[in-house]
Coordinates of C-alpha atoms in Angstrom, one line a residue:
X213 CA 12.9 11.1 -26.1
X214 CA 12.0 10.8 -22.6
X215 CA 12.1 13.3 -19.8
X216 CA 12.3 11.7 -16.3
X217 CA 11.7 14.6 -13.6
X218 CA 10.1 14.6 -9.8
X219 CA 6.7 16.4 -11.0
X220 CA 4.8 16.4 -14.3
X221 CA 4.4 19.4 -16.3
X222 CA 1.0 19.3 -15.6
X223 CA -0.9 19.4 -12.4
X224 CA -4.0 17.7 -11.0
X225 CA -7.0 19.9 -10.7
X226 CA -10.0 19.3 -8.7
X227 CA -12.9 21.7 -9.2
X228 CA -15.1 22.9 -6.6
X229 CA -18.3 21.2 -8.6
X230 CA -16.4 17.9 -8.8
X231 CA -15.3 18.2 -12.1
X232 CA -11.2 17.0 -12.2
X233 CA -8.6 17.4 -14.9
X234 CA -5.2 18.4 -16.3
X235 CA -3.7 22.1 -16.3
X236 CA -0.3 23.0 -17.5
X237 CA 2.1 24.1 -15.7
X238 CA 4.7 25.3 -17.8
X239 CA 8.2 26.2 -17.0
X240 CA 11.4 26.9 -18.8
X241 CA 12.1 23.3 -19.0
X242 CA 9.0 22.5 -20.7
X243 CA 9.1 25.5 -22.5
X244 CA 12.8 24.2 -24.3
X245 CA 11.7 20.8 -24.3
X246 CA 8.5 21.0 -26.3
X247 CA 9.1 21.0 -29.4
X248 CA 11.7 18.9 -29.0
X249 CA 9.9 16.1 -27.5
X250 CA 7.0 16.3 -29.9
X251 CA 9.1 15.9 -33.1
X252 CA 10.6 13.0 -31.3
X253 CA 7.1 11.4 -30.1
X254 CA 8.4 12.0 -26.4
X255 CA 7.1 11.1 -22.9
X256 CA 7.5 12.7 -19.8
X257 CA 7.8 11.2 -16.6
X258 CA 7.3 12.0 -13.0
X259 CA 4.6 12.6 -10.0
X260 CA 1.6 13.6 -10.4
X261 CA 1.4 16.3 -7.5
X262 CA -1.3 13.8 -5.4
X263 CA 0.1 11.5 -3.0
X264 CA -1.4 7.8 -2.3
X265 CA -3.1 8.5 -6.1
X266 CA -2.0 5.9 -9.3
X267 CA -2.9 7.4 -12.9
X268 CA -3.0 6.0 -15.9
X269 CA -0.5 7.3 -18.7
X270 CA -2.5 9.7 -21.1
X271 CA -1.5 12.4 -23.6
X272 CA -1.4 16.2 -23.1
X273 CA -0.9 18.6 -25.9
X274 CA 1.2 16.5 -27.7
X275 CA 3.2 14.5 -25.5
X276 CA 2.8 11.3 -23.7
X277 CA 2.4 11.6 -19.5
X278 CA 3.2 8.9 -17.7
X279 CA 2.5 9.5 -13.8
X280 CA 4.5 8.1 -11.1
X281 CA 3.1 7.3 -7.9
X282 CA 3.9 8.5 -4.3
X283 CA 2.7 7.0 -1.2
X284 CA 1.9 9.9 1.7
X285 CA 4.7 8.1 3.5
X286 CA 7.0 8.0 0.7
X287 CA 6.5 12.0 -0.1
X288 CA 7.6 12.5 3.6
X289 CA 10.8 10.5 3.7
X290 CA 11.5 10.7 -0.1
X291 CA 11.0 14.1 -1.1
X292 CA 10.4 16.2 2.5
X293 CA 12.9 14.1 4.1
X294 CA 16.4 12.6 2.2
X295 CA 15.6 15.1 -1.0
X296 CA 14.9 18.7 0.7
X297 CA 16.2 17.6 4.6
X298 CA 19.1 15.8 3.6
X299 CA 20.5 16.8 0.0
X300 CA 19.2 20.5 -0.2
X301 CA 20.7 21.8 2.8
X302 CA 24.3 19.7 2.4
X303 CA 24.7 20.7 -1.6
X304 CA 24.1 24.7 -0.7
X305 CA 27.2 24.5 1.4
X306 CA 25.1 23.4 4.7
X307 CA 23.9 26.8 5.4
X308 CA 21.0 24.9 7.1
X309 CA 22.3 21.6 8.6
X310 CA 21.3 18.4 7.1
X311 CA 19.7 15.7 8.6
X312 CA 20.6 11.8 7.6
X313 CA 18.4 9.4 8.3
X314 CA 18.6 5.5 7.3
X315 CA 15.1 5.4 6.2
X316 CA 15.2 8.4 4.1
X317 CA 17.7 6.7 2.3
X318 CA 15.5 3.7 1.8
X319 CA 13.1 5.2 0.7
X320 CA 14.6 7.6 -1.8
X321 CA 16.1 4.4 -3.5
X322 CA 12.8 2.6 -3.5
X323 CA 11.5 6.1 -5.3
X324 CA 14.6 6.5 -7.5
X325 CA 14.2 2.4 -8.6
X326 CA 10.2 3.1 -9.3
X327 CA 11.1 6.0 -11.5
X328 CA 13.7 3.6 -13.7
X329 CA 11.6 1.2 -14.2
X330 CA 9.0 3.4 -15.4
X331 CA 11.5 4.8 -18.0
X332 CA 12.8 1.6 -19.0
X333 CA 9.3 0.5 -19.8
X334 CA 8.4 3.9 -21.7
X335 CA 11.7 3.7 -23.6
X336 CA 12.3 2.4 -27.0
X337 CA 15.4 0.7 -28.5
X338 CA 18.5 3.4 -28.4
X339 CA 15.7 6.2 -26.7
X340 CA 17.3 9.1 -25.3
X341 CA 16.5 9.5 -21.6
X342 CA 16.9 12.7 -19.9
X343 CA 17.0 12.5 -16.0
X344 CA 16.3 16.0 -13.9
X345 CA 17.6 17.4 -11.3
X346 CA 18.8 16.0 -7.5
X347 CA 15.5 13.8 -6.6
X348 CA 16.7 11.4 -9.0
X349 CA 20.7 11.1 -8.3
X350 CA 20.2 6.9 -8.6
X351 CA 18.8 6.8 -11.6
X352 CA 21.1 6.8 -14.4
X353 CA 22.8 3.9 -12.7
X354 CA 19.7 1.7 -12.2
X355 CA 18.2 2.1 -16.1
X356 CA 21.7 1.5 -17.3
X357 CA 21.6 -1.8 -15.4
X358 CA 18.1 -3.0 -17.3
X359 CA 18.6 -0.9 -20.3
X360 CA 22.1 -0.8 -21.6
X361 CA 21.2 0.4 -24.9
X362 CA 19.5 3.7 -24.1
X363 CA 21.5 6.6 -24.1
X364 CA 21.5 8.1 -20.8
X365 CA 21.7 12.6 -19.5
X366 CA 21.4 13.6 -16.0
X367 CA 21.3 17.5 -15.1
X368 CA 21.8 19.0 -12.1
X369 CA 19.6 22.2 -11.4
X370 CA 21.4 23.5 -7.9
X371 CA 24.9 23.5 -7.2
X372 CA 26.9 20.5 -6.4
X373 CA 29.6 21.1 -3.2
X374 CA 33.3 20.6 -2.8
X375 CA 33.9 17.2 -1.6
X376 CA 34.6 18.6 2.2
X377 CA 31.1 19.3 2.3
X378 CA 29.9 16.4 0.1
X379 CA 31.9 14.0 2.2
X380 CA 29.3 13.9 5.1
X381 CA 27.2 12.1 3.1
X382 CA 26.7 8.6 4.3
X383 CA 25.9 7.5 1.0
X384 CA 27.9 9.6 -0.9
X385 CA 29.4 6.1 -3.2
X386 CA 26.0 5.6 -3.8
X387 CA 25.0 8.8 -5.4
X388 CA 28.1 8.9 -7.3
X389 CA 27.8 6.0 -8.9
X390 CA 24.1 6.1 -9.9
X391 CA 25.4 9.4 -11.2
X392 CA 28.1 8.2 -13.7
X393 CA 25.6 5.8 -14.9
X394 CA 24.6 8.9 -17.4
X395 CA 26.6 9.1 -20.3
X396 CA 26.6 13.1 -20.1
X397 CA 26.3 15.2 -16.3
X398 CA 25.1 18.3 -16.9
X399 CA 25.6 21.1 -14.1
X400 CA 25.1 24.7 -13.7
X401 CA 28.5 26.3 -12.8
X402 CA 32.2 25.1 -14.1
X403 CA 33.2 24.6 -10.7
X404 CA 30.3 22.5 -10.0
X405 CA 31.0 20.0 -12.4
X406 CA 34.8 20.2 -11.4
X407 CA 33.7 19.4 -7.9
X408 CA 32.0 16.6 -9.0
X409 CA 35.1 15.5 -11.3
X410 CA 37.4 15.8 -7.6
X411 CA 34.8 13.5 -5.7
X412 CA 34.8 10.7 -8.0
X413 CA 38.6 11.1 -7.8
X414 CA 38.1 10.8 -4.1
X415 CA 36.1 8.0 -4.0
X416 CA 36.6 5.8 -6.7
X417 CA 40.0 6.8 -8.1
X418 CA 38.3 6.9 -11.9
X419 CA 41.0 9.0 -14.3
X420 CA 39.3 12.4 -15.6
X421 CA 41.1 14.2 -18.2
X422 CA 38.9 17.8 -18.7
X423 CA 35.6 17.1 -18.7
X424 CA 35.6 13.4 -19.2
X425 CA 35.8 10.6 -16.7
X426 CA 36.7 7.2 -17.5
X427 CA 34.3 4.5 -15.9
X428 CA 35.3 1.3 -16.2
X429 CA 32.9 -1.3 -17.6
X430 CA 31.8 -3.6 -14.9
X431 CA 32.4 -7.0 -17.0
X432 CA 35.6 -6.1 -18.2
X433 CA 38.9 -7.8 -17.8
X434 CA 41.0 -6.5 -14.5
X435 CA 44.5 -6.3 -15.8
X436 CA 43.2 -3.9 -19.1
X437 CA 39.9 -3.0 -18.2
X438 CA 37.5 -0.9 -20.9
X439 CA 36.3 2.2 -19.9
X440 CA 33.1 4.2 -20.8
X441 CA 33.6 7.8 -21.4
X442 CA 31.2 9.9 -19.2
X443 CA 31.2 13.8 -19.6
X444 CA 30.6 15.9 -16.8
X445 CA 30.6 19.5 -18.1
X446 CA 28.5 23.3 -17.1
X447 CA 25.4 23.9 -19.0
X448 CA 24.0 27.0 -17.4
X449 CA 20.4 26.7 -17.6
X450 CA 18.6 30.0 -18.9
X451 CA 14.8 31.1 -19.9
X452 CA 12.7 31.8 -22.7
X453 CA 14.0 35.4 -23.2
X454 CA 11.5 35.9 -26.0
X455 CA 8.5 34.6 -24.0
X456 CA 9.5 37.5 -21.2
X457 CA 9.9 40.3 -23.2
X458 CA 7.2 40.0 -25.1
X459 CA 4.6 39.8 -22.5
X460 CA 6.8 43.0 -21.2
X461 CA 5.8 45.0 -24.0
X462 CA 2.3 44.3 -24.2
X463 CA 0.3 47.5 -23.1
X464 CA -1.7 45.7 -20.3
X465 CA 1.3 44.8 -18.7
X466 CA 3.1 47.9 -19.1
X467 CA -0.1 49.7 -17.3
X468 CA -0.3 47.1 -14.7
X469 CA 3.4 48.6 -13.7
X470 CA 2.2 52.3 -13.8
X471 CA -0.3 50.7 -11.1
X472 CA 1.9 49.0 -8.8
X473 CA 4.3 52.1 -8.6
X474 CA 1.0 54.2 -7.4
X475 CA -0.2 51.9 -5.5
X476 CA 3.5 51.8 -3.4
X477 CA 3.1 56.0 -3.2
X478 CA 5.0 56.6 -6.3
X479 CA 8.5 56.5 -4.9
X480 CA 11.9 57.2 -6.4
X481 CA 13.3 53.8 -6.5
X482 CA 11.5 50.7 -5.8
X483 CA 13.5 47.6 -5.1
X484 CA 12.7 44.3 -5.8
X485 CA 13.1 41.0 -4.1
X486 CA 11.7 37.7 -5.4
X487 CA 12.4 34.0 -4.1
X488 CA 10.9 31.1 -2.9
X489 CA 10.9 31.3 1.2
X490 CA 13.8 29.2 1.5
X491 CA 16.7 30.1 3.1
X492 CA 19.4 29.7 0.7
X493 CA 17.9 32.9 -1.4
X494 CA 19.6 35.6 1.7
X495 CA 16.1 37.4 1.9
X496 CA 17.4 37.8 6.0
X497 CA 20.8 39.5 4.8
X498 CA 18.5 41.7 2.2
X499 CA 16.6 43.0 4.9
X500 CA 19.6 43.5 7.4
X501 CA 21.2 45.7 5.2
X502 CA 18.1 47.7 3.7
X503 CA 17.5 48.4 8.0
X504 CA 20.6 49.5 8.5
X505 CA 20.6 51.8 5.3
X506 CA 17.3 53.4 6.5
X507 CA 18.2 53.6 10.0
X508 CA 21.6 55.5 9.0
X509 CA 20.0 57.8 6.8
X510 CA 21.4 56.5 3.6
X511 CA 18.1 56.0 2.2
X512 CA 15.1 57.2 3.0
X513 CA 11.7 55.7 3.2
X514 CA 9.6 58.0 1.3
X515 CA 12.3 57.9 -1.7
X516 CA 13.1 54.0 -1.6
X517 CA 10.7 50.7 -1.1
X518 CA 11.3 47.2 -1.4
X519 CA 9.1 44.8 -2.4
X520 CA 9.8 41.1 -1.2
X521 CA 7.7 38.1 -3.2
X522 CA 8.4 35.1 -1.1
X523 CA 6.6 32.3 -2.5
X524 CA 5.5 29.5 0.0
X525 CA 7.9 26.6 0.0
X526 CA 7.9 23.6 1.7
X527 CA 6.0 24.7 4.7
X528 CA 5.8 21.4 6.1
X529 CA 9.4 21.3 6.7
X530 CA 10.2 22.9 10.3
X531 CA 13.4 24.9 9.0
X532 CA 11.1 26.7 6.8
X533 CA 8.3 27.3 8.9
X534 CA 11.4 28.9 11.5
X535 CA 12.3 30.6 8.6
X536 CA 9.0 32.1 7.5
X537 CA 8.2 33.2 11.5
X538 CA 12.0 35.2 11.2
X539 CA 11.2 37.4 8.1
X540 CA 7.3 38.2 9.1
X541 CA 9.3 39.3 12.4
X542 CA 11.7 41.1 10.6
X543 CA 9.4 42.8 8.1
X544 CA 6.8 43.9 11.3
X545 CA 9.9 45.2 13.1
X546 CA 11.4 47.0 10.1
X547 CA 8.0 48.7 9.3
X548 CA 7.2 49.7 13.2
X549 CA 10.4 51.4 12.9
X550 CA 10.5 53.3 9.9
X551 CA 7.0 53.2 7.7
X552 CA 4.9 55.9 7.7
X553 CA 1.4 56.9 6.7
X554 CA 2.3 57.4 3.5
X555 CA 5.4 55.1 2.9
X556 CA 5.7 51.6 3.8
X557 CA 9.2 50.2 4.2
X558 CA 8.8 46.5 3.0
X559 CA 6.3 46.0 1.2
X560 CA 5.9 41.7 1.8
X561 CA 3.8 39.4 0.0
X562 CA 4.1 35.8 0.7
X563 CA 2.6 33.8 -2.0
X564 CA 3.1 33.0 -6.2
X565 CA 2.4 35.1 -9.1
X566 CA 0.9 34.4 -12.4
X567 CA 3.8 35.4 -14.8
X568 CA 2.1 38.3 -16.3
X569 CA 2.0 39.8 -12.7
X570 CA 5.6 39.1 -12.2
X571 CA 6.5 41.1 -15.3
X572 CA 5.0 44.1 -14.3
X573 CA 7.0 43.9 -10.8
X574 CA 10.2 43.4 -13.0
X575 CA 9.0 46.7 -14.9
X576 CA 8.1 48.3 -11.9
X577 CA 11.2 47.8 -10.3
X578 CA 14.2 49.9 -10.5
X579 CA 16.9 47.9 -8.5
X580 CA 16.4 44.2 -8.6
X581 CA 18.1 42.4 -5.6
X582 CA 19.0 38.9 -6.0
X583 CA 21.4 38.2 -2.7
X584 CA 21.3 34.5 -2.8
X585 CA 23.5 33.0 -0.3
X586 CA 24.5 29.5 -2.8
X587 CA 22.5 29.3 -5.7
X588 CA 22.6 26.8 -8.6
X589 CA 21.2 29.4 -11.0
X590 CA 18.8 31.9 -10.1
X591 CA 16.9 32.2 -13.2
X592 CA 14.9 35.2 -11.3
X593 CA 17.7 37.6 -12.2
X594 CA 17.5 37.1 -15.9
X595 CA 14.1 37.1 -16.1
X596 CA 14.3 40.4 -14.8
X597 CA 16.7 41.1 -17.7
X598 CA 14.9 40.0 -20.3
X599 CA 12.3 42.0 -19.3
X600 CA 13.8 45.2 -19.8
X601 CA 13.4 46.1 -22.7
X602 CA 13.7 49.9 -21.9
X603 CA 17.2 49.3 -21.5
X604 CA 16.8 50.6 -17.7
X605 CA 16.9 48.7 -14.2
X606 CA 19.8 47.8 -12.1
X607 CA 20.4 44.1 -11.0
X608 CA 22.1 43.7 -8.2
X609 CA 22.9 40.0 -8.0
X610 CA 25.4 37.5 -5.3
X611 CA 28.3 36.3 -7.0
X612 CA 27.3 32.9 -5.3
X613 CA 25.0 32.2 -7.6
X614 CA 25.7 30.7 -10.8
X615 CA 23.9 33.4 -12.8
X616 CA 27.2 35.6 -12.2
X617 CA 29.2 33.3 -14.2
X618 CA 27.6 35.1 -16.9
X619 CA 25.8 38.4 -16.0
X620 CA 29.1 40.1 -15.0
X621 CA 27.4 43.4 -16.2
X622 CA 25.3 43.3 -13.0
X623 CA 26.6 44.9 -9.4
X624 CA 28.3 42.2 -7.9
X625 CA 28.6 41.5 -4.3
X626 CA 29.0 38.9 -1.5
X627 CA 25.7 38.7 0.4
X628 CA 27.8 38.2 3.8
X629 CA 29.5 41.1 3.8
X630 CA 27.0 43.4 5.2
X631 CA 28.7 46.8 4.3
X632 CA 29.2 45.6 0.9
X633 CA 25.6 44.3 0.2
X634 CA 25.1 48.2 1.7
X635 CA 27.2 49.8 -0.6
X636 CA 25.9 48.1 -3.5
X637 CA 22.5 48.9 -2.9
X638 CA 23.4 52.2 -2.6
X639 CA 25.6 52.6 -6.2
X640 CA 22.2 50.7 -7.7
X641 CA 20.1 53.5 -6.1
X642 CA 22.2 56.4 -7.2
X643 CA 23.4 55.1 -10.8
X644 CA 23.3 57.8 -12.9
X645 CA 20.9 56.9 -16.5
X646 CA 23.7 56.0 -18.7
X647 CA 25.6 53.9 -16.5
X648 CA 22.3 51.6 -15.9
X649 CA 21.4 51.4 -19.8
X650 CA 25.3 50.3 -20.1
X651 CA 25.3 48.1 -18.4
X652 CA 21.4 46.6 -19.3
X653 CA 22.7 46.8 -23.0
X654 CA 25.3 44.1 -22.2
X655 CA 23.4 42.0 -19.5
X656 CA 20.5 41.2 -22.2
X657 CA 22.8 40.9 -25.4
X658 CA 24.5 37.7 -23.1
X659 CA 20.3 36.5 -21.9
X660 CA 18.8 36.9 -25.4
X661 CA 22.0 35.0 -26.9
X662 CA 22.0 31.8 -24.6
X663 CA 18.0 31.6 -24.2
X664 CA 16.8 28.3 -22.8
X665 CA 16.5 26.9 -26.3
X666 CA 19.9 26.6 -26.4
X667 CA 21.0 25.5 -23.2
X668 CA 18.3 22.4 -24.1
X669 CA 19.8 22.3 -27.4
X670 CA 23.5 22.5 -26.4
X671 CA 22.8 19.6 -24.0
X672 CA 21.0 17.0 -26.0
X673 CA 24.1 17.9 -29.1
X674 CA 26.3 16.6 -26.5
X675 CA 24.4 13.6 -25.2
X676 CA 23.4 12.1 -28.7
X677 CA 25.6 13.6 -31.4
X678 CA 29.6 15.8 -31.1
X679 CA 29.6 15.7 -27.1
X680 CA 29.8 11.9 -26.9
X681 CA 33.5 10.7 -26.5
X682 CA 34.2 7.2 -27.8
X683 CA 36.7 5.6 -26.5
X684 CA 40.7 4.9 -28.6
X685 CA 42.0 7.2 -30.9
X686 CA 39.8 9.5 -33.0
X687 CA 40.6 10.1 -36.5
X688 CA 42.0 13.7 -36.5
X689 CA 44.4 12.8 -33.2
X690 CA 45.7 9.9 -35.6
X691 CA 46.3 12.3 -38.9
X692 CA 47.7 14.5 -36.4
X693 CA 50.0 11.2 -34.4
X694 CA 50.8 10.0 -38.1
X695 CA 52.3 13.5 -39.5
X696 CA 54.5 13.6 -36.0
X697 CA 56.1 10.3 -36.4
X698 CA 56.6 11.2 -40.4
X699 CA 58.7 13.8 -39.3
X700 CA 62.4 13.8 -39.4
X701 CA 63.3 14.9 -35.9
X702 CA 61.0 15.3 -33.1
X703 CA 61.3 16.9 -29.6
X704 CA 58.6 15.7 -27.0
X705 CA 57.7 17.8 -24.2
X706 CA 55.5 16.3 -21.7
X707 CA 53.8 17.8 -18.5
X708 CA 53.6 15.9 -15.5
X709 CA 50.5 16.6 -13.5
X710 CA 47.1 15.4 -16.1
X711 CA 50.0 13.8 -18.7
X712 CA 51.9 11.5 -16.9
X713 CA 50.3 11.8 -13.9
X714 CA 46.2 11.4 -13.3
X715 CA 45.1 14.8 -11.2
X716 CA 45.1 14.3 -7.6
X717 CA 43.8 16.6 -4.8
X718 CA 47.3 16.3 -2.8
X719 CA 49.6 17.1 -5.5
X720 CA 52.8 15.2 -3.4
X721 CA 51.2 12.1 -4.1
X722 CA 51.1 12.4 -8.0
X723 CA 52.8 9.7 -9.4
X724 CA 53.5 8.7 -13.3
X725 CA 51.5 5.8 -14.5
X726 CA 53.1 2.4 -14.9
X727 CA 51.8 3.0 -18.5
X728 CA 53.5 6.4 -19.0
X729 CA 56.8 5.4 -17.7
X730 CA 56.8 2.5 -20.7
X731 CA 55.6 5.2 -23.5
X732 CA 58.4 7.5 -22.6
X733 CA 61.0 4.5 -22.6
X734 CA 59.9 4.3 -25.8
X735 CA 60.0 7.3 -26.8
X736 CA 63.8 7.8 -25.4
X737 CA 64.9 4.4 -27.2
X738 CA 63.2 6.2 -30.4
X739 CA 66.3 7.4 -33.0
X740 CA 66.0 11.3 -33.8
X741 CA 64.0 11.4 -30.4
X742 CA 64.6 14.0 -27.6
X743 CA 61.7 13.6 -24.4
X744 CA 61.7 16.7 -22.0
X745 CA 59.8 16.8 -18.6
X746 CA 57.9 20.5 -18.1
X747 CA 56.9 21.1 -14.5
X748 CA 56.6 23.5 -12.1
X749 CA 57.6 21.2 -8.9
X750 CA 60.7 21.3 -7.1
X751 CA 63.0 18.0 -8.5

């Protein structure tokens, strides 16, 4: 078992005396892949956090660290540069716009190919290799190449765009096909993975029937060549629900809370905001509409706070240095206007929290405001439903991101729509008790049921055991086949678009396969035999 990702779960320390050393840094993927990777004597892969720096490999609480180097150089065109200039800003919907450079490119294939070999090295015969996230697009492809025999997952942690969008990339072959070199793509949303599914339609024609594409095998024959079944299916990624309530009813937390409501002036509702600084998250919207509520009257600053965490975030990048400038503005402005002695409007905080600190926000909060303009996720909104325990809090969450799939219990809006995101906050202010411990009731039954255990677990069934599609017929289709053609009389009915037809984008250019036209032939020369075409299209 190997785990390929951009960073380590650790990080590099160095102390003020000189001393240096490893400090865990654990997150919800380590958390799910733990246990996991030490039954399976498992190494994880990635950068260290220290740039122009080489490591050896060494082992950490149980598992084997392998450290990847980065030049200074390659951090700025690999990561800075094609990853968070380039892909971040194209695959959430270009809210920002990306930047394409030739030599970002270069170097994040350069990066990708160092990060292959490193796994193909680490990996055993048959190993399963997981590959994270977008950093790391071309890497299926290139350990496939050297390492045929491993078995090969790739997941996606933010969204991936509709092929309009995707289609600016200049080298969006490329990242396709070191994509399908993964025997299962994982992805956060359904419609993610069927926008992927619609661009390799696009670009490479492949057949994809549900969930599985058919790749043909690069050595096979032309006229009847074998495919390789890759799946391409949602597995929305979730926390350690466990983990997050129980540090939510330990005492010291729970008192920490009382505190931060006091220290805020005790106020009727406090809401809560907490993202990276990044400007996917709609922290600007958030504070439009909490400005206009206050300067309307609809809320009133000595009943209602909010509380924004932004987290630094790739500060060297100059769309988030703009972006931090525009919220401090916005956050002074909003304050001049409105604050007094005793009540502060915003109350703004930009840097991280150790978790137990960010539990007693959660049960400080009342309303918990996640407006995220594209998300892949947003793991922030069920943390703050594990949390509640009480059975109390509001979550008001953007239906763009992929956390609304399933926490349809929550006060859904459209972060755009300025009167709505108004509104909302509102109803979330106002709910009346029973209402909020309704809802709560429902939102945590669906977190506590699909904790991060088994989104990992779902996953890894899918890439090494049930998931995996061989190609031909399996057994159960042939019973089924077998007990058809047994029968005395049959009637066929076939659809035409996904039957006979592969999907296209441009339905008037569906056309039956070569290969369909000769079944049905023989199906109509078959005694006892009746075909009939079901379609929806005009003849």
């Amino acid at each position: 078992m190997i785990v390929v990702s951009n960073r380590l779960p650790v990080d590099y320390e160095e102390q003020p005396d000189g001393s240096t050393g490893w400090r865990s840094s654990p997150g919800g993927l380590v958390t799910a892949l733990e246990p996991v990777m030490k039954a399976a004597d498992g190494a994880w892969i990635g950068w260290a956090g220290v740039a122009d720096r080489e490591f050896d490999p060494f082992e950490h609480d149980g598992i084997s660290i392998i450290p990847v180097p980065l030049s200074a150089s390659e951090l700025e065109e690999y990561y800075e540069g094609f990853s968070n200039d380039t892909l971040w800003p194209l695959y959430h919907d270009v809210i920002a716009p990306p930047s394409f450079h030739r030599e970002w490119w270069d170097a994040y294939v350069r990066v990708n190919r160092r990060f292959a070999e490193a796994a193909a090295r680490a990996a055993s015969d048959g190993a399963v290799v997981w590959v994270q996230d977008y950093q790391l697009q071309l890497v299926p492809k290139m350990l496939r190449e050297v390492r045929p025999d491993l078995v090969i997952g790739f997941f996606n942690h933010i969204p991936f765009p509709a092929y309009g969008i995707y289609s600016q990339l200049p080298w969006r072959r490329q990242v396709i096909d070191g994509l399908l070199g993964a025997d299962v793509i994982g992805f956060q949303r359904v419609a993610d993975a069927g926008n992927f599914s619609r661009a390799v339609r696009r670009l490479f024609g492949y057949r994809t029937h549900g969930t599985v594409i058919d790749v043909p095998k690069e050595d096979a024959a032309s006229d009847d060549p074998e495919v390789r079944r890759v799946v391409a299916r949602a597995f929305p990624i979730s926390i350690d629900a466990e983990g997050f309530e129980q540090m939510a009813r330990r005492p010291e937390v729970q008192a920490r809370a009382a505190e931060i409501r006091e220290s805020l002036g005790n106020p009727e509702t406090i809401m809560l905001g907490v993202d990276r600084l990044d400007y996917t998250k709609g922290i600007r919207h958030r504070m439009k509409a909490f400005g206009e509520l206050l300067r309307d009257d609809r809320l009133k600053v000595e009943d209602v706070t909010l509380v924004q965490v932004a987290s630094p975030s790739r500060e060297r990048v100059e769309t988030y240095r703009q972006l931090r400038d525009e919220i401090e503005l916005t956050v002074g402005r909003l304050n001049g206007d409105h604050a007094t002695l005793g009540h502060q409007a915003i109350a703004y905080l930009h840097h991280g929290y150790p978790r137990d600190e960010m539990v007693a926000l959660y049960l400080a909060a009342d309303v918990m405001l996640v407006t995220a303009l594209r998300d892949g996720m947003n793991l922030v909104a069920k943390e703050y439903v594990a949390c509640r325990f009480d059975g109390d809090g509001v979550l008001v969450l953007s239906e763009f991101a992929g956390a609304s799939d399933e926490l349809r219990q929550a006060v859904l809006v459209n972060p755009h729509d300025i009167e709505g995101l108004k509104d909302a906050i509102v109803e979330a202010v106002r709910m009346p008790r029973r209402e909020r411990a309704r809802r709560m009731r429902a939102l945590r039954r669906r977190v506590i049921d699909n904790d991060v255990a088994k989104w990992s677990a779902d996953f890894l069934e899918t890439l090494t055991g049930a998931g995996i599609i061989q190609a031909g017929i399996t057994e159960p289709l042939q019973r089924a086949i077998e007990e058809l053609a047994s029968t005395e009389r049959l009637l066929v009915a076939l659809d035409f678009d996904g039957t006979l037809a592969p999907l296209v984008d441009r339905p008037d250019e569906a056309r039956a396969t070569d290969r369909a036209n000769a079944a049905m032939a023989r199906l109509l020369a078959s005694p006892d035999t009746r075909v009939a075409l079901v379609s929806g299209r005009a003849p």
